[in-house]
Short mmCIF file of C-alpha atoms and ligand atoms in Angstrom, two decimals:
data_model
loop_
_atom_site.label_atom_id
_atom_site.label_comp_id
_atom_site.label_asym_id
_atom_site.label_seq_id
_atom_site.Cartn_x
_atom_site.Cartn_y
_atom_site.Cartn_z
CA MET A 77 -21.20 15.13 2.37
CA ILE A 78 -17.82 14.52 3.93
CA MET A 79 -17.00 15.07 7.29
CA MET A 80 -13.65 16.31 8.82
CA VAL A 81 -12.33 12.89 9.90
CA ALA A 82 -8.62 14.45 12.05
CA ASN A 83 -6.21 16.98 12.01
CA ARG A 84 -2.84 15.48 11.18
CA GLU A 85 -1.43 18.98 11.31
CA SER A 86 -2.48 19.47 15.00
CA THR A 87 -0.63 16.48 16.40
CA ASN A 88 2.41 14.57 15.32
CA MET A 89 1.17 12.86 12.84
CA THR A 90 2.96 15.64 10.47
CA GLN A 91 6.05 13.34 9.35
CA ARG A 92 4.49 10.78 7.14
CA LYS A 93 2.39 11.69 4.25
CA LEU A 94 -0.61 9.95 3.51
CA LEU A 95 -0.96 7.46 0.64
CA LEU A 96 -4.28 6.22 -1.04
CA ALA A 97 -3.22 3.49 -3.53
CA GLY A 98 -5.78 1.86 -5.53
CA ASN A 99 -5.05 -2.08 -5.59
CA TRP A 100 -6.99 -2.86 -9.20
CA LYS A 101 -5.92 -6.53 -8.68
CA MET A 102 -7.04 -8.72 -12.01
CA ASN A 103 -9.77 -5.68 -12.95
CA GLY A 104 -10.06 -2.50 -14.88
CA SER A 105 -10.37 -1.74 -18.56
CA MET A 106 -8.19 0.87 -20.72
CA ASP A 107 -11.81 2.94 -20.22
CA LEU A 108 -11.46 3.10 -16.48
CA VAL A 109 -7.50 4.08 -16.83
CA GLN A 110 -8.93 7.07 -18.43
CA GLN A 111 -11.84 8.00 -16.42
CA MET A 112 -9.90 7.30 -13.09
CA ALA A 113 -6.71 8.79 -13.68
CA HIS A 114 -8.33 12.08 -15.62
CA ALA A 115 -10.55 12.43 -12.21
CA LEU A 116 -7.89 12.03 -9.52
CA ILE A 117 -5.62 14.17 -11.76
CA GLN A 118 -8.21 16.93 -11.64
CA GLN A 119 -9.40 16.52 -8.08
CA GLU A 120 -7.44 19.10 -6.11
CA LYS A 121 -4.90 17.06 -3.62
CA HIS A 122 -3.10 18.44 0.12
CA PRO A 123 0.44 18.23 -0.70
CA ASN A 124 0.57 15.64 1.66
CA VAL A 125 -1.64 13.69 0.55
CA THR A 126 -0.42 11.06 -2.09
CA CYS A 127 -2.51 8.87 -4.80
CA ALA A 128 -1.26 5.96 -6.54
CA LEU A 129 -3.07 3.42 -9.05
CA LEU A 130 -1.43 -0.12 -9.04
CA ALA A 131 -2.82 -1.31 -12.08
CA PRO A 132 -2.58 -4.91 -14.10
CA TYR A 133 0.52 -4.66 -16.10
CA LEU A 134 -1.14 -4.27 -19.38
CA PHE A 135 -2.65 -0.55 -18.40
CA ILE A 136 1.02 0.68 -17.15
CA PRO A 137 1.88 2.44 -20.09
CA GLU A 138 -1.42 3.96 -20.79
CA LEU A 139 -0.99 5.45 -16.91
CA GLN A 140 2.17 6.31 -17.67
CA GLN A 141 1.19 8.35 -20.74
CA THR A 142 -1.78 9.79 -18.73
CA CYS A 143 -0.36 10.79 -15.53
CA GLN A 144 3.57 11.81 -16.39
CA LYS A 145 2.86 15.35 -16.25
CA SER A 146 0.53 15.18 -12.57
CA ASP A 147 0.80 14.71 -8.90
CA LEU A 148 -1.17 11.13 -9.84
CA LYS A 149 1.54 7.90 -9.58
CA TRP A 150 1.18 4.52 -10.43
CA GLY A 151 2.68 1.27 -10.26
CA ALA A 152 2.28 -2.66 -10.19
CA GLN A 153 1.13 -5.44 -8.22
CA HIS A 154 3.90 -8.13 -8.86
CA LEU A 155 7.62 -8.74 -9.84
CA HIS A 156 9.65 -11.35 -10.91
CA PRO A 157 12.98 -11.18 -8.60
CA GLN A 158 15.28 -12.00 -11.33
CA PRO A 159 17.05 -9.79 -13.33
CA CYS A 160 16.43 -11.09 -16.67
CA GLY A 161 16.13 -14.71 -18.21
CA ALA A 162 13.83 -17.53 -19.41
CA TYR A 163 10.99 -17.08 -17.10
CA THR A 164 8.14 -16.77 -19.53
CA GLY A 165 4.76 -14.66 -18.77
CA ASP A 166 6.99 -12.60 -16.08
CA VAL A 167 7.78 -9.32 -15.43
CA ASN A 168 11.05 -7.80 -13.48
CA ALA A 169 11.93 -4.74 -11.90
CA THR A 170 14.08 -3.20 -15.10
CA LEU A 171 10.75 -3.65 -17.58
CA LEU A 172 8.67 -1.44 -14.39
CA GLU A 173 11.33 0.97 -14.35
CA GLN A 174 11.08 1.39 -18.13
CA PHE A 175 7.35 2.63 -17.50
CA SER A 176 8.52 4.91 -14.89
CA CYS A 177 6.51 2.79 -11.83
CA HIS A 178 6.69 4.26 -8.40
CA TYR A 179 5.28 1.40 -6.47
CA VAL A 180 5.07 -2.22 -6.44
CA LEU A 181 2.86 -4.56 -4.15
CA LEU A 182 5.09 -7.61 -2.51
CA GLY A 183 3.69 -10.09 -0.42
CA HIS A 184 0.03 -9.66 -1.17
CA SER A 185 -2.31 -12.48 0.54
CA GLU A 186 -3.72 -13.32 -2.75
CA ARG A 187 0.09 -13.98 -4.45
CA ARG A 188 0.81 -15.60 -1.00
CA GLN A 189 -2.70 -18.09 -1.25
CA TYR A 190 -2.57 -18.63 -5.13
CA HIS A 191 1.00 -18.69 -6.20
CA GLN A 192 2.55 -19.71 -3.12
CA GLU A 193 4.89 -16.59 -2.44
CA ASP A 194 7.03 -16.92 0.80
CA GLU A 195 9.00 -14.69 2.82
CA ALA A 196 11.88 -16.53 1.09
CA PHE A 197 10.49 -15.44 -2.52
CA ILE A 198 9.83 -11.95 -0.99
CA SER A 199 13.04 -11.35 -0.02
CA GLN A 200 14.40 -12.11 -3.30
CA GLN A 201 12.10 -9.54 -4.67
CA LEU A 202 13.48 -7.15 -2.55
CA GLU A 203 16.78 -7.82 -3.34
CA THR A 204 15.84 -6.98 -6.93
CA LEU A 205 14.77 -3.75 -6.00
CA ALA A 206 17.58 -2.80 -3.95
CA ASP A 207 19.15 -1.40 -7.24
CA SER A 208 15.89 0.46 -8.45
CA ASN A 209 13.57 3.33 -7.62
CA ILE A 210 11.00 1.41 -7.73
CA GLU A 211 9.46 1.52 -3.45
CA PRO A 212 8.23 -1.43 -2.32
CA ILE A 213 4.79 -1.84 -0.58
CA LEU A 214 5.06 -5.07 1.34
CA CYS A 215 1.43 -6.21 2.35
CA ILE A 216 1.32 -8.31 5.90
CA GLY A 217 -1.59 -9.53 7.81
CA GLU A 218 -3.21 -12.63 9.43
CA SER A 219 -6.33 -14.70 8.68
CA LEU A 220 -9.11 -15.14 10.82
CA GLN A 221 -7.70 -18.40 12.41
CA GLU A 222 -4.72 -16.83 13.57
CA ARG A 223 -6.64 -14.22 14.86
CA GLU A 224 -8.97 -16.23 16.70
CA GLN A 225 -5.91 -18.54 17.52
CA ASN A 226 -3.94 -15.27 19.17
CA THR A 227 -1.20 -15.82 16.79
CA LEU A 228 -1.13 -12.97 14.61
CA PHE A 229 1.32 -11.06 16.29
CA GLU A 230 3.64 -14.27 15.47
CA ARG A 231 2.39 -14.47 12.20
CA LEU A 232 3.23 -10.72 11.64
CA THR A 233 6.81 -10.88 13.35
CA THR A 234 7.57 -13.89 10.49
CA GLN A 235 6.10 -11.40 7.26
CA LEU A 236 8.14 -8.36 8.54
CA GLN A 237 11.44 -9.92 8.37
CA PRO A 238 12.34 -9.68 4.98
CA ILE A 239 12.05 -6.22 5.23
CA LEU A 240 13.80 -5.65 8.36
CA THR A 241 16.53 -7.73 6.90
CA TRP A 242 16.32 -5.52 3.67
CA HIS A 243 16.14 -2.29 6.12
CA LYS A 244 19.30 -3.08 7.31
CA LYS A 245 21.11 -3.56 3.83
CA ASN A 246 19.36 -0.59 2.32
CA PRO A 247 18.63 1.89 5.06
CA GLU A 248 18.37 5.03 2.62
CA LYS A 249 15.60 2.70 0.41
CA PRO A 250 12.01 3.95 1.37
CA PHE A 251 9.11 1.36 2.08
CA THR A 252 5.92 1.23 3.04
CA LEU A 253 3.84 -1.48 4.73
CA ALA A 254 0.04 -2.34 4.48
CA TYR A 255 -1.84 -4.35 7.37
CA GLU A 256 -4.37 -6.02 5.13
CA PRO A 257 -6.27 -8.53 7.31
CA ILE A 258 -7.12 -11.47 5.42
CA TRP A 259 -10.95 -11.91 7.18
CA ALA A 260 -10.91 -7.99 5.87
CA ILE A 261 -9.98 -8.39 2.27
CA GLY A 262 -12.83 -8.47 -0.39
CA THR A 263 -15.36 -9.38 2.10
CA GLY A 264 -17.08 -6.24 2.84
CA ILE A 265 -15.88 -6.62 6.81
CA THR A 266 -13.70 -4.11 7.96
CA ALA A 267 -11.53 -4.16 10.87
CA THR A 268 -12.56 -1.77 13.56
CA VAL A 269 -10.18 1.22 14.37
CA ASP A 270 -9.76 -0.38 17.86
CA GLN A 271 -8.27 -3.63 15.88
CA ALA A 272 -6.28 -1.84 12.97
CA GLY A 273 -5.08 0.70 15.27
CA GLN A 274 -3.77 -1.84 17.94
CA VAL A 275 -2.02 -3.88 14.91
CA HIS A 276 -0.85 -0.46 13.46
CA GLU A 277 0.98 0.68 16.81
CA TRP A 278 2.10 -2.82 17.10
CA ILE A 279 4.15 -2.74 14.04
CA ARG A 280 5.11 0.88 14.59
CA LYS A 281 6.94 -0.55 17.85
CA GLN A 282 8.72 -3.67 16.00
CA LEU A 283 10.04 -0.37 13.69
CA GLN A 284 11.07 1.66 16.46
CA GLN A 285 13.23 -1.22 17.66
CA VAL A 286 14.72 -0.74 14.49
CA ASN A 287 15.42 2.62 14.46
CA GLU A 288 13.38 5.62 15.49
CA THR A 289 13.39 7.40 12.08
CA LEU A 290 12.13 4.45 10.52
CA ALA A 291 9.54 4.42 12.84
CA SER A 292 8.57 7.90 12.21
CA GLN A 293 9.04 8.05 8.47
CA CYS A 294 7.69 4.63 6.93
CA LYS A 295 4.09 4.86 6.19
CA ILE A 296 1.78 1.65 7.32
CA LEU A 297 -1.23 1.60 5.32
CA TYR A 298 -4.81 -0.24 6.14
CA GLY A 299 -6.15 -2.58 3.48
CA GLY A 300 -9.25 -4.70 3.80
CA SER A 301 -12.73 -3.16 2.73
CA MET A 302 -11.78 0.53 3.33
CA LYS A 303 -14.64 2.60 1.67
CA PRO A 304 -15.77 5.96 1.90
CA ASP A 305 -18.08 5.24 5.07
CA ASN A 306 -15.31 3.55 7.10
CA ALA A 307 -12.42 5.45 5.96
CA ALA A 308 -12.73 8.25 8.10
CA ALA A 309 -12.57 6.70 11.52
CA LEU A 310 -9.56 4.42 10.07
CA LEU A 311 -7.93 7.84 9.09
CA SER A 312 -8.29 9.38 12.22
CA HIS A 313 -5.63 6.94 13.84
CA PRO A 314 -2.48 8.36 14.10
CA ASP A 315 -0.44 5.21 13.01
CA ILE A 316 -2.54 4.47 10.00
CA ASP A 317 -1.15 6.27 7.34
CA GLY A 318 -3.63 5.98 4.44
CA GLY A 319 -5.44 2.75 2.81
CA LEU A 320 -4.49 0.14 0.32
CA VAL A 321 -8.09 -0.30 -1.48
CA GLY A 322 -9.16 -2.91 -3.60
CA GLY A 323 -13.05 -2.89 -4.37
CA ALA A 324 -13.45 1.09 -4.05
CA SER A 325 -10.75 1.86 -6.10
CA LEU A 326 -12.91 0.51 -9.38
CA LYS A 327 -15.42 3.44 -8.80
CA VAL A 328 -14.43 7.00 -9.63
CA ASP A 329 -16.98 8.14 -7.11
CA LEU A 330 -15.33 5.99 -4.32
CA PHE A 331 -11.79 6.62 -4.81
CA THR A 332 -12.60 10.10 -5.37
CA ASN A 333 -14.24 10.31 -2.17
CA LEU A 334 -11.42 8.64 -0.35
CA VAL A 335 -8.99 10.88 -1.43
CA THR A 336 -11.35 14.02 -0.19
CA LEU A 337 -10.90 11.98 3.37
CA CYS A 338 -7.60 12.06 3.15
CA ASN A 339 -7.48 15.83 2.10
CA ASN A 340 -9.81 16.28 5.18
CA CYS A 341 -6.80 14.95 7.73
CA TYR A 342 -5.37 18.20 7.47
CA SER A 343 -6.74 21.74 8.74
CA SER A 344 -5.64 23.54 5.71
CA SER A 345 -8.06 21.23 3.76
CA ILE A 346 -9.22 21.31 0.19
CA SER A 347 -13.14 21.60 -0.05
P1 PGA N 48 -10.63 -4.52 -0.89
O1 PGA N 48 -9.09 -5.09 -1.31
O2 PGA N 48 -10.43 -3.05 -0.70
O3 PGA N 48 -11.61 -4.99 -2.11
O4 PGA N 48 -10.95 -5.43 0.53
C1 PGA N 48 -8.16 -4.64 -0.62
C2 PGA N 48 -6.67 -5.33 -1.18
O5 PGA N 48 -6.64 -6.49 -1.15
O6 PGA N 48 -5.61 -4.71 -1.32
#
């Protein structure tokens, strides 16, 4: 039984659609692609709810084939910033475009930690996206230590810099942000609505300082152990425009429940 969580139609939250993006990380199978894609394609979605699967590269052709005539979107978790060349094992934006990827994740904390991807690298990745139709979803978020030492906003300011610079050069290009506190990723500990809401409001203010249109249009997702039992509260916050979901996007029942919770944010909700 899923509760009504909020009514985005009755507030000024209407400009931004909700995005629920599943980040499969290095998980999944061809079977799961089929099961998840078919369940999501069949599930009715409110027109303001977009759903996407960000899968390992190997599953992207299958996702494209299964989802191309549906409202379900797909994308990748990484891309190499060079347009082509001798980069064994890497995949660039041109290749992702051949499989009609809608989104690519940049700056995920696992990429930052295990692949030393920093703001300079992310700036190069963004540069290569300027000529593509792939929308970046930039992940930002602080460690527990940064939160405890009260340096979280400093950290987030640094992490936002590449996308704000890119936006100035490419104002017509949409992008999405995902606030993912590192201490909440894969830990089962979710940020409270107050904790996440405070950061989302702060991010929105940074966007406002660039311009009002950007602030009102840019989606800011929450990520970090989002599940059906905590998502309703998070989605009720006016500055939380959906979720970047890891673990719960690998289970058909959990992810489809999250879609239902997104639908329920609208009064003309689908049961
Ligand atoms: P989680 O992962 O939902 O398993 O915490 C979220 C993410 O890393 O994008």
